[in-house]
Short mmCIF file of C-alpha atoms and ligand atoms in Angstrom, two decimals:
data_model
loop_
_atom_site.label_atom_id
_atom_site.label_comp_id
_atom_site.label_asym_id
_atom_site.label_seq_id
_atom_site.Cartn_x
_atom_site.Cartn_y
_atom_site.Cartn_z
CA MET A 1 18.19 -1.87 -4.61
CA LYS A 2 16.85 0.16 -7.36
CA HIS A 3 13.01 0.86 -7.56
CA LEU A 4 10.85 2.89 -10.19
CA LEU A 5 8.13 4.51 -8.04
CA ALA A 6 7.46 8.00 -9.36
CA THR A 7 8.81 10.63 -11.89
CA ASP A 8 8.60 13.37 -9.22
CA GLY A 9 12.20 13.78 -8.33
CA LEU A 10 13.12 10.98 -10.72
CA ASP A 11 16.97 11.94 -12.18
CA PRO A 12 16.69 13.31 -15.68
CA ALA A 13 19.80 11.32 -16.63
CA PHE A 14 18.23 7.92 -15.63
CA ALA A 15 15.11 8.83 -17.33
CA THR A 16 16.97 9.88 -20.59
CA ALA A 17 19.13 6.38 -20.07
CA VAL A 18 15.88 4.46 -19.98
CA LEU A 19 14.71 6.11 -23.25
CA ASP A 20 18.05 5.42 -24.87
CA THR A 21 17.80 1.83 -24.14
CA ALA A 22 14.14 1.52 -25.06
CA GLU A 23 15.27 3.14 -28.56
CA GLU A 24 18.10 0.66 -28.81
CA LEU A 25 15.79 -2.32 -28.08
CA LYS A 26 13.31 -1.29 -30.46
CA HIS A 27 16.00 -1.12 -33.18
CA THR A 28 17.51 -4.31 -32.19
CA LEU A 29 14.26 -6.26 -32.08
CA LEU A 30 12.71 -4.46 -35.25
CA GLY A 31 12.14 -7.22 -37.83
CA ARG A 32 13.29 -10.18 -35.83
CA GLU A 33 11.38 -13.56 -36.11
CA VAL A 34 12.34 -14.56 -32.84
CA ARG A 35 12.08 -11.37 -30.25
CA LYS A 36 13.95 -13.04 -27.27
CA LEU A 37 16.90 -11.54 -25.64
CA PRO A 38 18.79 -13.56 -22.93
CA THR A 39 19.25 -10.54 -20.46
CA LEU A 40 17.17 -11.55 -17.50
CA ARG A 41 17.36 -15.40 -17.83
CA GLY A 42 16.83 -16.86 -14.36
CA ARG A 43 15.08 -13.76 -13.21
CA THR A 44 11.50 -13.90 -11.70
CA VAL A 45 9.19 -10.92 -12.24
CA ILE A 46 5.76 -10.95 -10.70
CA THR A 47 2.91 -8.48 -11.70
CA LEU A 48 0.67 -7.80 -8.86
CA PHE A 49 -2.51 -5.82 -9.80
CA TYR A 50 -5.20 -4.85 -7.66
CA GLU A 51 -7.00 -2.83 -10.31
CA ASN A 52 -7.98 -3.67 -13.78
CA SER A 53 -5.37 -3.36 -16.70
CA THR A 54 -5.17 -4.46 -20.27
CA ARG A 55 -2.12 -2.07 -21.56
CA THR A 56 -0.01 -1.98 -18.66
CA ARG A 57 0.05 -5.78 -17.48
CA VAL A 58 0.24 -7.33 -20.91
CA SER A 59 3.10 -5.06 -21.88
CA PHE A 60 4.83 -5.55 -18.69
CA GLU A 61 4.53 -9.59 -19.15
CA ILE A 62 5.76 -9.16 -22.85
CA ALA A 63 8.67 -7.30 -21.93
CA GLY A 64 9.93 -9.54 -19.23
CA LYS A 65 9.25 -12.53 -21.66
CA TRP A 66 11.18 -10.76 -24.34
CA MET A 67 14.11 -10.38 -22.03
CA SER A 68 13.74 -14.12 -21.08
CA ALA A 69 12.70 -13.45 -17.50
CA ASP A 70 10.24 -15.89 -15.97
CA VAL A 71 7.05 -13.71 -15.56
CA ILE A 72 4.04 -14.64 -13.06
CA ASN A 73 0.99 -12.78 -12.89
CA VAL A 74 -1.08 -12.12 -10.00
CA SER A 75 -4.67 -10.68 -9.75
CA ALA A 76 -5.98 -9.66 -6.76
CA SER A 77 -9.26 -11.19 -7.79
CA SER A 78 -7.75 -14.56 -8.05
CA SER A 79 -5.45 -14.30 -5.37
CA SER A 80 -5.44 -14.92 -1.45
CA VAL A 81 -6.12 -10.90 -1.17
CA ASN A 82 -9.85 -12.06 -1.61
CA LYS A 83 -9.55 -14.06 1.46
CA GLY A 84 -8.52 -10.97 3.29
CA GLU A 85 -4.60 -11.01 3.09
CA SER A 86 -2.95 -7.66 3.71
CA LEU A 87 -0.61 -6.18 1.04
CA ARG A 88 2.16 -6.49 3.30
CA ASP A 89 1.79 -10.42 3.77
CA THR A 90 0.96 -10.69 0.04
CA ALA A 91 4.16 -8.74 -0.89
CA LEU A 92 6.37 -10.65 1.68
CA THR A 93 5.08 -14.01 0.10
CA LEU A 94 6.10 -13.13 -3.32
CA ALA A 95 9.41 -12.09 -2.12
CA ALA A 96 9.92 -15.34 -0.01
CA ALA A 97 8.80 -17.47 -3.03
CA GLY A 98 11.78 -15.85 -5.13
CA ALA A 99 10.57 -12.43 -6.92
CA ASP A 100 13.32 -10.58 -8.13
CA CYS A 101 10.97 -7.64 -9.12
CA VAL A 102 7.32 -7.08 -8.05
CA ILE A 103 5.31 -4.67 -10.40
CA ILE A 104 2.53 -3.29 -8.68
CA ARG A 105 -0.82 -1.65 -9.53
CA HIS A 106 -3.07 -0.65 -6.39
CA PRO A 107 -5.97 1.83 -6.00
CA ALA A 108 -4.20 3.39 -2.81
CA SER A 109 -1.92 6.31 -3.51
CA GLY A 110 1.61 5.48 -2.03
CA ALA A 111 1.08 1.52 -2.20
CA ALA A 112 4.26 1.03 -4.42
CA GLN A 113 6.29 3.11 -1.73
CA ARG A 114 5.04 1.22 1.13
CA LEU A 115 5.95 -2.11 -0.80
CA SER A 116 9.40 -0.99 -1.63
CA GLY A 117 9.69 -0.57 2.46
CA TRP A 118 8.70 -3.97 3.10
CA LEU A 119 10.55 -5.62 0.36
CA ALA A 120 13.84 -3.80 1.29
CA GLU A 121 15.22 -6.27 3.28
CA ALA A 122 14.48 -9.27 0.65
CA GLY A 123 16.05 -7.16 -2.25
CA THR A 124 13.29 -7.38 -4.29
CA ALA A 125 12.81 -4.32 -6.79
CA VAL A 126 9.64 -2.55 -7.06
CA VAL A 127 8.10 -0.93 -10.01
CA ASN A 128 5.07 1.35 -9.72
CA ALA A 129 2.48 0.48 -12.29
CA GLY A 130 -0.21 3.13 -11.24
CA ASP A 131 -0.96 3.67 -7.43
CA GLY A 132 -4.42 5.61 -7.10
CA THR A 133 -4.18 9.08 -8.27
CA HIS A 134 -0.63 9.28 -7.69
CA GLU A 135 1.79 8.31 -10.31
CA HIS A 136 2.26 5.74 -13.14
CA PRO A 137 5.89 6.50 -14.22
CA THR A 138 6.31 4.01 -17.00
CA GLN A 139 3.19 5.47 -18.69
CA ALA A 140 5.15 8.79 -18.55
CA LEU A 141 8.31 7.28 -19.77
CA LEU A 142 6.41 5.44 -22.66
CA ASP A 143 4.68 8.78 -23.49
CA ALA A 144 8.00 10.61 -23.35
CA ALA A 145 9.58 7.93 -25.78
CA THR A 146 7.05 8.42 -28.31
CA LEU A 147 7.25 12.29 -28.10
CA ARG A 148 10.79 12.23 -28.64
CA GLU A 149 10.66 9.70 -31.65
CA ARG A 150 7.93 12.14 -33.16
CA LEU A 151 9.32 15.65 -32.23
CA GLY A 152 12.90 14.83 -31.98
CA SER A 153 13.72 16.52 -28.66
CA PHE A 154 11.77 18.05 -25.51
CA GLU A 155 13.51 21.34 -25.29
CA GLY A 156 11.31 24.21 -26.15
CA ARG A 157 8.46 21.84 -26.92
CA ARG A 158 4.74 22.66 -25.36
CA ILE A 159 2.59 19.86 -24.40
CA GLY A 160 -1.02 19.94 -23.45
CA ILE A 161 -2.47 17.63 -21.09
CA VAL A 162 -6.29 17.99 -21.47
CA GLY A 163 -9.26 16.65 -19.27
CA ASP A 164 -9.33 14.88 -15.73
CA VAL A 165 -6.29 16.03 -14.64
CA LEU A 166 -7.37 15.65 -10.77
CA HIS A 167 -7.91 11.73 -11.08
CA SER A 168 -5.09 11.07 -13.42
CA ARG A 169 -1.75 9.60 -12.17
CA VAL A 170 -0.70 9.73 -16.13
CA ALA A 171 -0.86 13.56 -15.94
CA ARG A 172 1.04 13.74 -12.57
CA SER A 173 3.81 11.45 -13.85
CA ASN A 174 3.96 13.25 -17.35
CA ILE A 175 4.05 16.87 -15.49
CA HIS A 176 7.16 15.94 -13.67
CA LEU A 177 8.87 14.09 -16.26
CA LEU A 178 8.27 16.12 -19.34
CA SER A 179 9.18 19.34 -17.38
CA ALA A 180 12.47 17.79 -16.18
CA LEU A 181 13.05 16.94 -19.65
CA GLY A 182 12.75 20.54 -20.75
CA ALA A 183 9.28 20.64 -22.03
CA GLU A 184 6.51 23.10 -21.34
CA VAL A 185 3.39 21.49 -19.99
CA VAL A 186 0.11 23.17 -20.15
CA LEU A 187 -2.95 21.69 -18.36
CA VAL A 188 -6.21 22.21 -19.71
CA ALA A 189 -9.15 21.32 -17.94
CA PRO A 190 -12.22 22.44 -16.24
CA PRO A 191 -11.75 24.08 -12.76
CA THR A 192 -13.35 21.28 -10.94
CA LEU A 193 -10.79 18.62 -12.52
CA LEU A 194 -7.51 20.32 -11.56
CA PRO A 195 -5.90 19.24 -8.32
CA ALA A 196 -5.78 21.46 -5.31
CA GLY A 197 -2.04 23.06 -5.06
CA VAL A 198 -1.79 23.27 -9.11
CA GLU A 199 0.09 26.43 -8.59
CA SER A 200 2.92 24.72 -7.21
CA LEU A 201 3.41 22.21 -10.30
CA PRO A 202 5.76 23.33 -12.87
CA VAL A 203 2.83 23.78 -15.38
CA THR A 204 0.48 26.62 -16.86
CA VAL A 205 -3.15 26.05 -16.59
CA SER A 206 -6.09 27.03 -18.93
CA HIS A 207 -9.52 26.29 -19.17
CA GLU A 208 -9.86 27.07 -23.03
CA LEU A 209 -8.84 24.27 -25.18
CA ASP A 210 -9.40 26.18 -28.51
CA ALA A 211 -6.94 28.93 -27.45
CA GLU A 212 -4.27 26.58 -26.70
CA LEU A 213 -4.32 24.09 -29.35
CA PRO A 214 -2.54 26.28 -32.00
CA ALA A 215 0.62 26.71 -30.06
CA LEU A 216 0.88 22.89 -28.76
CA ASP A 217 3.38 20.48 -30.25
CA ALA A 218 1.37 17.71 -28.73
CA VAL A 219 -1.90 17.06 -27.10
CA MET A 220 -2.37 14.40 -24.32
CA MET A 221 -5.93 13.39 -23.94
CA LEU A 222 -7.08 12.07 -20.68
CA ARG A 223 -9.67 9.41 -19.74
CA VAL A 224 -12.57 10.82 -17.65
CA GLN A 225 -12.14 8.57 -14.76
CA ALA A 226 -15.65 8.06 -13.60
CA GLU A 227 -14.54 5.15 -11.21
CA ARG A 228 -12.78 7.90 -9.11
CA MET A 229 -15.59 10.38 -9.23
CA HIS A 230 -17.82 10.65 -6.28
CA GLY A 231 -19.85 13.63 -7.26
CA GLY A 232 -20.53 15.87 -10.15
CA PHE A 233 -17.47 17.27 -11.54
CA PHE A 234 -19.19 18.59 -14.81
CA PRO A 235 -22.87 18.96 -16.01
CA SER A 236 -23.00 16.11 -18.26
CA ALA A 237 -20.95 13.99 -20.71
CA ARG A 238 -22.03 15.76 -23.86
CA GLU A 239 -21.19 19.22 -22.19
CA TYR A 240 -17.50 17.84 -21.27
CA SER A 241 -17.02 16.68 -24.76
CA ILE A 242 -18.23 19.79 -26.22
CA ALA A 243 -15.92 21.93 -24.14
CA TYR A 244 -12.83 19.33 -23.73
CA GLY A 245 -13.32 16.74 -26.37
CA LEU A 246 -10.62 16.79 -29.42
CA ASN A 247 -12.76 16.39 -32.11
CA GLU A 248 -12.11 17.06 -35.95
CA ARG A 249 -12.80 20.77 -35.94
CA ARG A 250 -10.50 21.08 -33.01
CA MET A 251 -7.72 18.85 -34.45
CA LYS A 252 -7.53 21.33 -37.43
CA LEU A 253 -6.47 23.90 -35.09
CA LEU A 254 -3.20 22.02 -33.90
CA PRO A 255 -0.04 22.78 -35.91
CA GLU A 256 0.69 20.18 -38.76
CA HIS A 257 3.59 18.63 -37.03
CA ALA A 258 1.65 18.28 -33.69
CA VAL A 259 1.04 14.62 -32.16
CA VAL A 260 -1.97 13.05 -30.42
CA LEU A 261 -1.77 11.16 -27.51
CA HIS A 262 -3.84 9.09 -25.16
CA PRO A 263 -2.78 6.60 -22.43
CA GLY A 264 -5.77 4.37 -22.92
CA PRO A 265 -8.48 3.02 -22.48
CA MET A 266 -9.99 5.53 -24.72
CA LEU A 267 -13.59 6.62 -24.29
CA ARG A 268 -14.36 7.43 -28.34
CA GLY A 269 -16.88 10.18 -28.56
CA MET A 270 -16.32 11.53 -25.07
CA GLU A 271 -12.71 12.86 -24.79
CA ILE A 272 -11.47 11.98 -28.33
CA ALA A 273 -13.42 11.20 -31.61
CA SER A 274 -12.82 8.18 -33.43
CA ALA A 275 -11.60 10.40 -36.51
CA VAL A 276 -9.03 12.02 -34.35
CA ALA A 277 -7.71 8.72 -32.74
CA ASP A 278 -7.19 6.93 -35.96
CA SER A 279 -5.75 9.71 -37.76
CA PRO A 280 -2.05 10.15 -38.90
CA ALA A 281 -1.44 12.78 -36.26
CA SER A 282 -2.40 10.02 -33.45
CA ALA A 283 0.48 8.01 -31.93
CA ILE A 284 -1.91 5.94 -29.71
CA THR A 285 -1.01 2.73 -31.11
CA GLU A 286 2.81 3.59 -31.18
CA GLN A 287 2.46 4.40 -27.42
CA VAL A 288 1.51 0.92 -26.81
CA ARG A 289 4.08 -0.39 -29.00
CA ASN A 290 7.01 1.70 -27.17
CA GLY A 291 5.37 0.77 -23.84
CA VAL A 292 7.17 -2.84 -24.43
CA HIS A 293 10.16 -1.58 -25.14
CA VAL A 294 10.20 1.04 -22.15
CA ARG A 295 9.10 -1.39 -19.96
CA MET A 296 12.08 -3.86 -21.10
CA ALA A 297 14.54 -0.95 -20.61
CA VAL A 298 13.17 -0.31 -16.99
CA LEU A 299 13.44 -3.82 -16.16
CA TYR A 300 16.95 -3.71 -17.83
CA HIS A 301 18.28 -0.94 -15.44
CA LEU A 302 16.64 -2.14 -12.34
CA LEU A 303 17.83 -5.88 -12.58
CA ALA A 304 20.58 -6.21 -15.24
CA SER A 305 22.50 -3.15 -15.59
CA GLU A 306 25.74 -2.06 -13.79
CA GLY A 307 24.77 -1.15 -10.35
CA ALA A 308 21.60 -3.32 -10.16
CA ALA A 309 21.44 -5.63 -7.36
CA ALA A 310 23.33 -8.66 -8.09
N1 LIG B 1 -4.23 3.10 -18.11
C1 LIG B 1 -4.10 4.46 -17.50
C2 LIG B 1 -3.94 4.44 -15.99
O1 LIG B 1 -4.22 3.00 -15.49
C3 LIG B 1 -4.88 5.72 -17.87
C4 LIG B 1 -6.48 5.32 -17.47
O2 LIG B 1 -6.83 4.37 -16.94
O3 LIG B 1 -7.17 6.24 -17.80
O4 LIG B 1 -4.16 5.25 -15.01
#
């Protein structure tokens, strides 16, 4: 059984195959009135979300539906989880009911990995749609798809990841994927928002955004994850924004070809100014669009390609 749990240790050949399939799917569906392929007909995909989501949940649902899978959405707030059911029992119930794939978002780091162990016997594939502060692999894949589309290749490209790296599963997944694909990753953050052990990651670290911008091919702004902060990580929102926000003045420091990314949800005026988010350099809407094709490609490689479980 194949799963997609993390980009740390993910085979770059598999990641490239997903990006290639996503690109192919995008071209196949472009301009079509009926965006429906029969590939996953008869397959059941369940999204199981214990945390809020707009983009990820919707794009997995659309991805499954465009591949003709039956997609069912379960959110913790409206399921038996609210009655005290454990994650294991919920997962085994979904597998027994016929799930071929469970896409899980959970506040605990490692939840997707645990789930894959419990569901191994049932032969149900697991996709990690964000586990705590650990990983969000499909976000990194859709970011990579967007960067490849805009920049052509990863080799020798310098990508800045800016802001709340400490609490960001998006940052962690991107660090591993982008470096495995050949890009150089620079983390730009205040010391309080960098994870312990950052020296062991394949990155360089800076605290000075202005100094880094002229040499970046892309800059990925992160949301300040207030819901995961239990203490003062910076003096005030205003000071954070002054030091690490991407405003119009800063955008002018970037090379002309540079791409601006944000995984969403954006805090406009905090980590990114509206004028930047809505500028031609911004690929934020394109990230969402590519998210659907990348998630279709992931479902294809886990459930339908040669070697996937029959
Ligand atoms: N949507 C992304 C996530 O779920 C990023 C964020 O929430 O800031 O990790």
